[in-house]
Coordinates of C-alpha atoms and ligand atoms in Angstrom, one line a residue:
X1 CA 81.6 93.6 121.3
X2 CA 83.1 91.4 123.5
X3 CA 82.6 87.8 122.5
X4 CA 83.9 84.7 124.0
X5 CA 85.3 82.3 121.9
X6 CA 83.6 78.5 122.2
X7 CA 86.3 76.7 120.2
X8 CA 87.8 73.7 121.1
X9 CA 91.4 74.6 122.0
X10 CA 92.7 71.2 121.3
X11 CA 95.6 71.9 118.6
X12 CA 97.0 68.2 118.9
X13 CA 95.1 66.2 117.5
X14 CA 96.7 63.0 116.3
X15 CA 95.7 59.3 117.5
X16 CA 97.9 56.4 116.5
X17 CA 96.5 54.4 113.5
X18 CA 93.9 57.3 111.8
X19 CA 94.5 57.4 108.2
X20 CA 93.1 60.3 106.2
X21 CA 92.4 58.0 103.3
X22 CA 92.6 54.3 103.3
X23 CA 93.5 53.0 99.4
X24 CA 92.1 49.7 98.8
X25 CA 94.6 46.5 98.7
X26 CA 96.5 46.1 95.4
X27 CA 95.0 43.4 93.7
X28 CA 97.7 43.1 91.1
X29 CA 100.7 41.3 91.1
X30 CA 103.6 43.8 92.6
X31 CA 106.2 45.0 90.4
X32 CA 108.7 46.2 92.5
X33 CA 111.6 45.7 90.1
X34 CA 110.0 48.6 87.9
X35 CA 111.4 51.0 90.8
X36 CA 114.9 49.3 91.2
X37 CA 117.2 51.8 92.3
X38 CA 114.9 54.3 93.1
X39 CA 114.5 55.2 97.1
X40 CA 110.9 55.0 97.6
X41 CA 109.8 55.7 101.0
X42 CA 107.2 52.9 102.8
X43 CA 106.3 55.0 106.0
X44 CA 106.9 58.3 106.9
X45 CA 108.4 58.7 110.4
X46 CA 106.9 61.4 112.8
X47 CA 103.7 62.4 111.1
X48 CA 100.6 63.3 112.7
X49 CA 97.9 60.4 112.2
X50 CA 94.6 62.1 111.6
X51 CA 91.2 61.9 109.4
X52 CA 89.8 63.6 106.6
X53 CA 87.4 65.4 108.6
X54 CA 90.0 66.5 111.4
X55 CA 92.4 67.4 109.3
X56 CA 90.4 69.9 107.2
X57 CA 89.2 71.4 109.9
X58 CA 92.3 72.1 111.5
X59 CA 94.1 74.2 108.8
X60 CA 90.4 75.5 107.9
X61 CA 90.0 76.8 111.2
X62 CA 94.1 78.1 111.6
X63 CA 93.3 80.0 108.1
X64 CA 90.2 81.8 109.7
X65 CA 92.6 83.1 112.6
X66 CA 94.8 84.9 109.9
X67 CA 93.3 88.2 108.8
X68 CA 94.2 89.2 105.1
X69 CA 93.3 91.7 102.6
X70 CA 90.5 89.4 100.8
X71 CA 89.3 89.5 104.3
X72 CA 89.1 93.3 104.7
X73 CA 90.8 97.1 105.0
X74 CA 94.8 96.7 105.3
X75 CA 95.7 99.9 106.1
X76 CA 99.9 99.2 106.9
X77 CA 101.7 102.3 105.8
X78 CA 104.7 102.1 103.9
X79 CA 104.0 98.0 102.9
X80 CA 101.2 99.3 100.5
X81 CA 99.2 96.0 101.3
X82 CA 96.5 96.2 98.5
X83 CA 93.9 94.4 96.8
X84 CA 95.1 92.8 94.0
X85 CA 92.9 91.6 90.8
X86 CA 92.8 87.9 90.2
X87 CA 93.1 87.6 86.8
X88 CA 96.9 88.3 87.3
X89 CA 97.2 85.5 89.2
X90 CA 95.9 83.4 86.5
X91 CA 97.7 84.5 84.0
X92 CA 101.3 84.2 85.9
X93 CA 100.0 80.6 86.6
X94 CA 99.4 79.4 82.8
X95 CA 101.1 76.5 82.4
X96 CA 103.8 78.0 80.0
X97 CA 104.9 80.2 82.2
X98 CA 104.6 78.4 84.9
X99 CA 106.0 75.1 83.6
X100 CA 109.1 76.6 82.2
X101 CA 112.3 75.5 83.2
X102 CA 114.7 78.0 84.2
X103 CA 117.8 76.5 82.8
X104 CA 115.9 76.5 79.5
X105 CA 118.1 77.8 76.2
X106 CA 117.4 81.4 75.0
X107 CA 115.5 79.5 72.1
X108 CA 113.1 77.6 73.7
X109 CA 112.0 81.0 76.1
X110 CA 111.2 83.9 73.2
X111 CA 107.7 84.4 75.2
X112 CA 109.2 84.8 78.6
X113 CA 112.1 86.9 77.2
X114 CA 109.6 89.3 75.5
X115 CA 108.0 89.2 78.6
X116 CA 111.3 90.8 79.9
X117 CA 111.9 92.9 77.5
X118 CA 108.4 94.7 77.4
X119 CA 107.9 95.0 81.0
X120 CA 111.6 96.8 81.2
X121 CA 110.3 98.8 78.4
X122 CA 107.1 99.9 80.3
X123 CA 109.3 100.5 84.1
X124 CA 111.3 102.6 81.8
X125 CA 108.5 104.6 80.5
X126 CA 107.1 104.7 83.8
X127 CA 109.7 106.0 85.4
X128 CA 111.9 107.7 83.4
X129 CA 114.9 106.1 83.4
X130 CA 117.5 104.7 80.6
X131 CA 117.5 100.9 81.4
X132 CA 116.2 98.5 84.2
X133 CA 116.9 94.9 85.2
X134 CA 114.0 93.3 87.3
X135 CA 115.8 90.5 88.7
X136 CA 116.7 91.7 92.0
X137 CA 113.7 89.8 94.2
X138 CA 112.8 92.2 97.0
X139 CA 113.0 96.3 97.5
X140 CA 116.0 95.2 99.7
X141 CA 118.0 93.8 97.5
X142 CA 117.1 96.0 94.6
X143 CA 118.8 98.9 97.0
X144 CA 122.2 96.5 97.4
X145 CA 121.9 96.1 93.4
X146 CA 121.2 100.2 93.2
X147 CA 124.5 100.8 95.7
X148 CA 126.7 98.3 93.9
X149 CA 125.5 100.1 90.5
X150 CA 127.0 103.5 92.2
X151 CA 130.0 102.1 93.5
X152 CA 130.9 100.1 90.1
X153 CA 130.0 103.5 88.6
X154 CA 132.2 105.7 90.5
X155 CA 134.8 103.6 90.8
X156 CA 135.0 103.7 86.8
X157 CA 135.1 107.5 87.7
X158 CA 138.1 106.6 89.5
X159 CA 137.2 107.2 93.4
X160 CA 134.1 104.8 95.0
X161 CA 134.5 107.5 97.8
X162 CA 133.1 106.9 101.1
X163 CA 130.1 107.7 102.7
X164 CA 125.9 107.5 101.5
X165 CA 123.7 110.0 103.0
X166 CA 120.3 109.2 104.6
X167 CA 117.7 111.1 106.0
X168 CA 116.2 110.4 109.2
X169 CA 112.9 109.3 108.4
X170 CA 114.5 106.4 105.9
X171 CA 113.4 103.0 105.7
X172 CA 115.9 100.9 107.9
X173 CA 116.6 98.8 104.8
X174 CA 118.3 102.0 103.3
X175 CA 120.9 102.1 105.8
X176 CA 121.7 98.3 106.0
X177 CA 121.6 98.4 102.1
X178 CA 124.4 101.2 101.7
X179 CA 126.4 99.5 104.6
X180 CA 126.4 95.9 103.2
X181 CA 128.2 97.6 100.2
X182 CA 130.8 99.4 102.3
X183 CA 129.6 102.7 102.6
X184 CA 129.7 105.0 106.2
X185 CA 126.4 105.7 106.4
X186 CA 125.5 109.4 107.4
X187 CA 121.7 110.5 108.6
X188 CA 120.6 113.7 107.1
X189 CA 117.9 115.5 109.6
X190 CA 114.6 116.5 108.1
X191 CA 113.2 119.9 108.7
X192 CA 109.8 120.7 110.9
X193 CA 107.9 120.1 107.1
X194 CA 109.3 117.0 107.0
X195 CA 111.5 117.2 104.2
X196 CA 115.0 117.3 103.8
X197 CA 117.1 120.1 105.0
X198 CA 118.7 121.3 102.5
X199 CA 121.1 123.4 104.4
X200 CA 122.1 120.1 106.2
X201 CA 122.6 118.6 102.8
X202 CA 125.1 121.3 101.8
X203 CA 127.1 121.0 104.5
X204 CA 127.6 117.4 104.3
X205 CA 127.4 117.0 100.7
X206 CA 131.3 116.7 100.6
X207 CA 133.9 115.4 97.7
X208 CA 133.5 111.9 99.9
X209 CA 130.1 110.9 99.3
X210 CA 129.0 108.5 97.0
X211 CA 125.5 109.0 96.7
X212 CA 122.4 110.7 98.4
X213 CA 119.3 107.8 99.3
X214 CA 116.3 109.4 98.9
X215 CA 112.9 108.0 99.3
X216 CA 110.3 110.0 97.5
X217 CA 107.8 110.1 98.3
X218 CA 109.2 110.1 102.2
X219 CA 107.7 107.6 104.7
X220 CA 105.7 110.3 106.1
X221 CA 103.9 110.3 102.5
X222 CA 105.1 114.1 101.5
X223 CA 107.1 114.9 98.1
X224 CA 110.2 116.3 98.9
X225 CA 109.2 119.5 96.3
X226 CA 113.0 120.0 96.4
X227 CA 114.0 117.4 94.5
X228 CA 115.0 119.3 91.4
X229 CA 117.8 121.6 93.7
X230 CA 118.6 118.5 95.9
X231 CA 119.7 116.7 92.5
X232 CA 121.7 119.5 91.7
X233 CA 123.8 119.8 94.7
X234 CA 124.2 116.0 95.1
X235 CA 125.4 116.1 91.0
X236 CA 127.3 119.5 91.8
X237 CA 129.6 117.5 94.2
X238 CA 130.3 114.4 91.7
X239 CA 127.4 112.2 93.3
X240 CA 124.9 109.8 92.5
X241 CA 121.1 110.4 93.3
X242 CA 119.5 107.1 94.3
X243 CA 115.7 106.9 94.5
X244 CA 114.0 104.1 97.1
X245 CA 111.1 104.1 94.8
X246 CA 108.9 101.8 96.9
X247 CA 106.2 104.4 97.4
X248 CA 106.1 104.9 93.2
X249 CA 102.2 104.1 93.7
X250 CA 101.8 107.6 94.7
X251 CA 103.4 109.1 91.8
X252 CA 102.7 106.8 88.5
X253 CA 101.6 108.2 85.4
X254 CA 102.1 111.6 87.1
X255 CA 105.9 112.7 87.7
X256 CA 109.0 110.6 86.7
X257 CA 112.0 109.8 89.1
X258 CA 114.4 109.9 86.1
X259 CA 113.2 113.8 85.0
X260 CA 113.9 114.7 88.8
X261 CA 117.8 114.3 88.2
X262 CA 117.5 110.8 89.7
X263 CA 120.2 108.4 88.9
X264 CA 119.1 105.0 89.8
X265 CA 116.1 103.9 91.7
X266 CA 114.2 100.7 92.9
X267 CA 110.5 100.2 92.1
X268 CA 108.9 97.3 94.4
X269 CA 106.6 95.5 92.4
X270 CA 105.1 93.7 95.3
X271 CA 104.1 97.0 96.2
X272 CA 103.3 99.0 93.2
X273 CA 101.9 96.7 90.8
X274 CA 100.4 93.3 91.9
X275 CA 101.9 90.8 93.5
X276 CA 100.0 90.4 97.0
X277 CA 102.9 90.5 99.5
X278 CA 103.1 90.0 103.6
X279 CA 104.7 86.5 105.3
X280 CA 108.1 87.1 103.6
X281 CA 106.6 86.2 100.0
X282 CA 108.0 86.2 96.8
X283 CA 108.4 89.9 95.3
X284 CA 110.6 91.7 93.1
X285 CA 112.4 95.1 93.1
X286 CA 113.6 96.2 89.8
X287 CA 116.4 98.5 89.7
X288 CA 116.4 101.3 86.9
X289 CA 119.6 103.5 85.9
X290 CA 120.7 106.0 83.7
X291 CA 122.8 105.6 80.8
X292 CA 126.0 105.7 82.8
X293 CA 125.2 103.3 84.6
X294 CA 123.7 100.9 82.5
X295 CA 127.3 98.9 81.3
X296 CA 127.2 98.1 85.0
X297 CA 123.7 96.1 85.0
X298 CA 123.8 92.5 86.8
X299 CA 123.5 89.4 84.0
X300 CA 122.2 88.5 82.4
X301 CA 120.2 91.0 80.1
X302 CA 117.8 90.2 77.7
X303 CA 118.2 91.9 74.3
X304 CA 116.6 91.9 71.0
X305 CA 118.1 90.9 67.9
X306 CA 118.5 91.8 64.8
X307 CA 116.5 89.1 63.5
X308 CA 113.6 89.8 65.9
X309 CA 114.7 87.1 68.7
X310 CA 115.6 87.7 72.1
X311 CA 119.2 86.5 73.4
X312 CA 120.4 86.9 76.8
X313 CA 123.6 88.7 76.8
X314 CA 126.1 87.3 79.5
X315 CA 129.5 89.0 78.2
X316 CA 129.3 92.4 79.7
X317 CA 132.6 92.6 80.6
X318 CA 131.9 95.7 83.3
X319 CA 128.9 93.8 84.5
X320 CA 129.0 93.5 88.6
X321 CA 127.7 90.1 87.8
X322 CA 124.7 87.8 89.0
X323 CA 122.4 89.0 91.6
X324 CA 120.1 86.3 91.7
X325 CA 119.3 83.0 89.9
X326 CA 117.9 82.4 86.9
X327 CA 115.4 85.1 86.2
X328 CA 114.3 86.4 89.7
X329 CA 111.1 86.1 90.6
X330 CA 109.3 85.5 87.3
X331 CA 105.6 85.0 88.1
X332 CA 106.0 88.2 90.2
X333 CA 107.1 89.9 86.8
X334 CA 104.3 88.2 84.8
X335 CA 101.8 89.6 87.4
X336 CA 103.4 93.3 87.2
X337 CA 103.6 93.8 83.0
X338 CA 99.4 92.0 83.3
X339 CA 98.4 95.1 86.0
X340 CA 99.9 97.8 83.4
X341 CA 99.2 96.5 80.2
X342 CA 95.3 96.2 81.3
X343 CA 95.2 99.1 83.2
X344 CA 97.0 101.2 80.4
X345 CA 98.3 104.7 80.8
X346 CA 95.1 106.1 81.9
X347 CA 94.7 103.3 84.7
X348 CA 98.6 103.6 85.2
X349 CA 98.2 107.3 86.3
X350 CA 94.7 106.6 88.2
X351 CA 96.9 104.4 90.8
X352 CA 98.4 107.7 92.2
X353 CA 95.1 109.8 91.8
X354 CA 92.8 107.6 94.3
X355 CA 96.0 106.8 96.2
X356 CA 96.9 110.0 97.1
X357 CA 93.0 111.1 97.0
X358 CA 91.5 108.2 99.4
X359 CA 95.4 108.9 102.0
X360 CA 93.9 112.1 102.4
X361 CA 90.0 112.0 103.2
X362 CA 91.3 109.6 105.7
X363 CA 94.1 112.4 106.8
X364 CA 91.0 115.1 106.9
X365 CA 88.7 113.1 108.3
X366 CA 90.5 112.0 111.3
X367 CA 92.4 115.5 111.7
X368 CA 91.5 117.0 115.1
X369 CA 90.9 113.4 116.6
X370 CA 94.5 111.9 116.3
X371 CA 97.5 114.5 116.3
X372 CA 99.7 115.3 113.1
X373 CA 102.9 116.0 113.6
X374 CA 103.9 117.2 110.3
X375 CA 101.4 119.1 108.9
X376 CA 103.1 119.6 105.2
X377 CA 100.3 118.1 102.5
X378 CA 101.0 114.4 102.4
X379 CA 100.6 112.2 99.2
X380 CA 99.5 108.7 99.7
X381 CA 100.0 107.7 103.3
X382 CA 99.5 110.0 106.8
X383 CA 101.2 109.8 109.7
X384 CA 98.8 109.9 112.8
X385 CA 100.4 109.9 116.4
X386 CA 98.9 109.5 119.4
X387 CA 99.4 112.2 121.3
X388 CA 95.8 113.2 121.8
X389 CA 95.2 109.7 123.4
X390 CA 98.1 109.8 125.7
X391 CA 96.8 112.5 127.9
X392 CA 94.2 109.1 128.8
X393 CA 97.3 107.0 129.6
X394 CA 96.3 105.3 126.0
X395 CA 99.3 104.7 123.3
X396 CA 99.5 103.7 119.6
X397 CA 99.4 100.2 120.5
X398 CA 96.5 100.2 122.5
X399 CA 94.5 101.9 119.4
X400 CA 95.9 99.4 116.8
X401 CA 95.1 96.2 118.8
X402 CA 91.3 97.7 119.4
X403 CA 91.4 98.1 115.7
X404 CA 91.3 94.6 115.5
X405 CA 87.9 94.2 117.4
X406 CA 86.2 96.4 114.6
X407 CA 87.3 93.5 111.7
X408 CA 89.9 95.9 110.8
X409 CA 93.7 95.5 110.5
X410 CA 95.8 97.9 112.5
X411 CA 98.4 100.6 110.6
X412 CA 102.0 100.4 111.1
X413 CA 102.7 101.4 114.3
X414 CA 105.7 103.1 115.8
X415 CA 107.7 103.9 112.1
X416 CA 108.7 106.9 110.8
X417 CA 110.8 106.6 114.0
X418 CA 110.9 110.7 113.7
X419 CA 106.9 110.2 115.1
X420 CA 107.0 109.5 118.2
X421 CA 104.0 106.9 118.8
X422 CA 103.3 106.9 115.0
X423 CA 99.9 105.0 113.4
X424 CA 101.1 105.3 109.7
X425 CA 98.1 104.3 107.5
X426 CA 97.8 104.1 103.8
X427 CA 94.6 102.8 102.3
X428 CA 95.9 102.4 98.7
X429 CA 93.7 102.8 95.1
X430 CA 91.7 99.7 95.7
X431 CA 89.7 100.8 98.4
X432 CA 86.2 102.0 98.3
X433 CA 84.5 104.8 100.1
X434 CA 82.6 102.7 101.3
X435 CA 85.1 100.7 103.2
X436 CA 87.5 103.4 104.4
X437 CA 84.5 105.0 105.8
X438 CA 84.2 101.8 107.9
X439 CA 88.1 102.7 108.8
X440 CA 87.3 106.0 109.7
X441 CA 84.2 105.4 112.2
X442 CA 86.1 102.7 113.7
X443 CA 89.1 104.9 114.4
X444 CA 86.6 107.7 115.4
X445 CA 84.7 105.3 117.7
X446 CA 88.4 104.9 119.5
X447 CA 89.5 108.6 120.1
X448 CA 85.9 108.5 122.2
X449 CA 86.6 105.5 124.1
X450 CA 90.1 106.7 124.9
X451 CA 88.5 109.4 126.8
X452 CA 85.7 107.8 128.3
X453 CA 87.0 104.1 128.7
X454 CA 90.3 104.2 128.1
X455 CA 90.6 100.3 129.8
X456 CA 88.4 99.3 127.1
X457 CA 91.9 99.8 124.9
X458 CA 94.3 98.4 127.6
X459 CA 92.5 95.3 127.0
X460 CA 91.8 94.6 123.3
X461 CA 91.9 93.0 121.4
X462 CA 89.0 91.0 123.2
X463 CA 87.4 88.7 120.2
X464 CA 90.6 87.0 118.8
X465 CA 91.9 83.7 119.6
X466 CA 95.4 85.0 121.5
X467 CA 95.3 88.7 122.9
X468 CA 98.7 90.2 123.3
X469 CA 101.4 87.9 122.2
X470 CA 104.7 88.2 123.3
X471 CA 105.6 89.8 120.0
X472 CA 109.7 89.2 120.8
X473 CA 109.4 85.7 120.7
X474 CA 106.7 84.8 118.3
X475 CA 109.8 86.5 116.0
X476 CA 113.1 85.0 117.1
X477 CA 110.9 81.6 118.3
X478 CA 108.6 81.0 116.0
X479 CA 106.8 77.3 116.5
X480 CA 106.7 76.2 112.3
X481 CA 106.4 72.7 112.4
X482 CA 104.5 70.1 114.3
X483 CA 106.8 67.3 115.8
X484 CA 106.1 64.5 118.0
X485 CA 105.6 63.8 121.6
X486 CA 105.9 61.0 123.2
Ligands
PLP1 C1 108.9 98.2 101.7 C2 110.0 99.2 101.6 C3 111.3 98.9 101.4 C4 111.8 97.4 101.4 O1 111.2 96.6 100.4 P1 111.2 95.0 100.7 O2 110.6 94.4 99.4 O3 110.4 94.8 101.9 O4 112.6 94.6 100.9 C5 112.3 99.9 101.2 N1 111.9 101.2 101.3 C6 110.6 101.6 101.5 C7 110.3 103.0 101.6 C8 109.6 100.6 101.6 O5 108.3 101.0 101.9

């Protein structure tokens, strides 16, 4: 297992004078007067001077230290980092969408527009809500859209009110979403299931609260099976329901947020249905609403006329206005309406059956060898701690980092923060048995090296190129671009 890496660790690698590719001399007269006017740039300051050769080799051999999922099992719970088919990556990259210009008139667009229009049709199918706009470009800012939709809908009510509700196992964007808008923010504790408490929620359900955010599935995978009653005491007390739909993959094609009492929700697309995401890439998180909410919707929306073309409405007086520019992220919207339309409604509702069905023979497989705290039935992601190991001094960390010596990528560590030492895995629809078997040994293979080797652990990973970064500062000071020495 434990290899030594031969590589040469020389990373700078310029010489003055090397030239990747050396152009022949012009042998025509010179016509600089073509470019009057224009800055064109003789020699670029700074750059590093290398060959062909050394310069393929050196971003060949940095893309061979990144692991990815083309590479193998990704297993981060909650990110829902899947496998995602190819074909939508062709299609999103056809040169008419691709090539078209984003200031373009309504006119000159109709494809792109339909494009809109049907993929807002099938998000509302999906999800059983009145109306969606799919501009907002991350699940982030499709909560900040969701909370500014409530607060430009109660305040038509007459009272914004005060405070959002939270429960404790929330994704931290919830909180910073609700804040950014103006809201108090107020946790909500689960119960020992895991699920909200509803007695908590009737107590502090009051005539101040704006709006319950809910995430449902919750980040420890399990359905809050109250949904129906939670709805009705949050509506009982003149608030909104919002949804953090990001976990929808466990539930398409089989319930709908919208017949749950929901009021708006955000659906990440990036997670859901086929955009690859990780580095801070382009995604998308429409928002969907119910009818009282819809005059509220950010601009510009697309509607269909009379005469069978598309316009983009931008006079919605009660609108709370742009949210992004142009048409978010389009390719990302291109890729999402490709996944549905060929996987149809059949496909659509086979996401959440092997979702939820390969989440749990890796929950029952490894049951007994890593501890679980909740033990409620969990839909498409379970949350593993590592108490077992820690009676062998070993933590979550040290079992994530030996992950990586078995090929595999580690699962999010350390979040629901209501697990203590969490490993929160979530295999998603598009892996085989085959491979989460591989998962499964690996993670088997550990639980007995924690007891009889536990050092093995403190010291992994042992076959990658760094071993334990300093994880603070590869964050706040990351190294992005070369620069020059002299
Ligand atoms: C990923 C996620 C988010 C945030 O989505 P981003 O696109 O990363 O901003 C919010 N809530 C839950 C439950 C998530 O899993």
């Amino acid at each position: 297992m434990i290899n030594e890496i031969r590589e040469p660790l020389v990373f700078e690698i310029s010489a003055a004078g090397k030239r990747a590719v050396e152009l022949p001399a012009l042998d025509v007269p010179e016509k600089r007067d073509l470019l009057a006017g224009v800055p064109v740039r003789r020699e670029i300051e700074g750059f590093p001077e290398v060959s062909e050769t050394e310069i393929t080799r050196h971003f060949t051999r940095l893309s061979q230290k990144n692991y990815c999922v083309d590479m193998g099992f990704y297993p981060l719970g909650s990110c829902t980092m899947k496998y995602n088919p190819k074909v939508n990556e062709r299609l999103c990259a056809l040169p008419a969408f691709a090539g078209s210009h984003p200031l373009a008139p309504a006119d000159l667009v109709q494809g792109n527009l339909e494009l809109i229009k049907t993929l807002e049709t099938c998000l509302c199918r999906i999800a059983g809500m009145d109306a969606f706009t799919l501009f907002p470009a991350a699940g982030a800012h499709g909560e900040l859209t969701g909370m500014m939709l409530v607060r430009a809908a109660l305040e038509a009510r007459g009272n914004a009110r005060k405070i959002v509700l939270i429960p404790d196992s929330a994704h931290g964007t919830n909180p910073s979403s609700a804040h950014i808008c103006g809201y108090t923010v107020r946790e909500i504790k689960s119960n020992e299931k895991g699920t909200i408490d509803l007695a908590s929620l009737e107590r502090e359900m009051t005539d101040e609260v704006a709006a319950l955010m809910l995430t449902n599935p919750n980040t420890l995978g399990v359905f809050e099976s109250d949904i129906c009653r939670i709805a009705e005491i949050v509506h009982s007390r003149g608030g909104l329901l919002y949804m953090d739909g990001a976990n929808m993959n466990a539930l398409t094609g089989i319930v709908r947020p919208g017949d749950m009492g929901v009021d708006v929700m955000h659906i990440n697309l990036h997670k859901t249905f086929s955009t690859p995401h990780g580095g801070g890439g382009p995604g998308a998180g429409p928002v969907g609403v119910k009818k009282e909410l819809e005059p509220f919707l950010p601009l510009p929306v697309v509607t269909g006329k009379k005469d069978g073309r598309y316009a983009l409405d931008g006079d919605r007086p009660r609108s709370i206005g742009r949210i992004r520019a142009y048409y978010g992220n389009f390719a990302v919207l291109v890729r999402a309406l490709c996944y549905i339309l060929s996987l149809g409604p059949k496909g659509v509702r086979e996401i959440a059956e092997y979702a939820v069905l390969n989440a749990n023979y890796i929950r029952k497989s490894l049951e007994g060898e890593y501890d679980l705290k909740y033990k409620t039935p969990s839909l498409h992601e379970c949350v593993f701690s590592d108490k077992l190991q820690k009676e062998y001094g070993v933590t979550n960390l040290d079992i994530a980092k030996r992950l990586i010596d078995f090929g595999l990528h580690p699962p999010t560590m350390s979040f629901p923060l209501i697990v203590h030492g969490a490993l929160m895995i979530e295999p998603t629809e598009t892996e085989s048995r085959r491979d989460i078997d591989i998962f499964i040994e690996a993670m088997k293979a550990i639980a007995r090296e924690a007891k009889e080797n536990p050092q093995v652990l403190h010291d992994a990973p042992h076959v990658t190129y760094v071993r334990r970064l300093d994880e603070v500062a590869a964050a706040k000071f990351p190294v992005l671009r070369w620069e020059k020495k002299d």
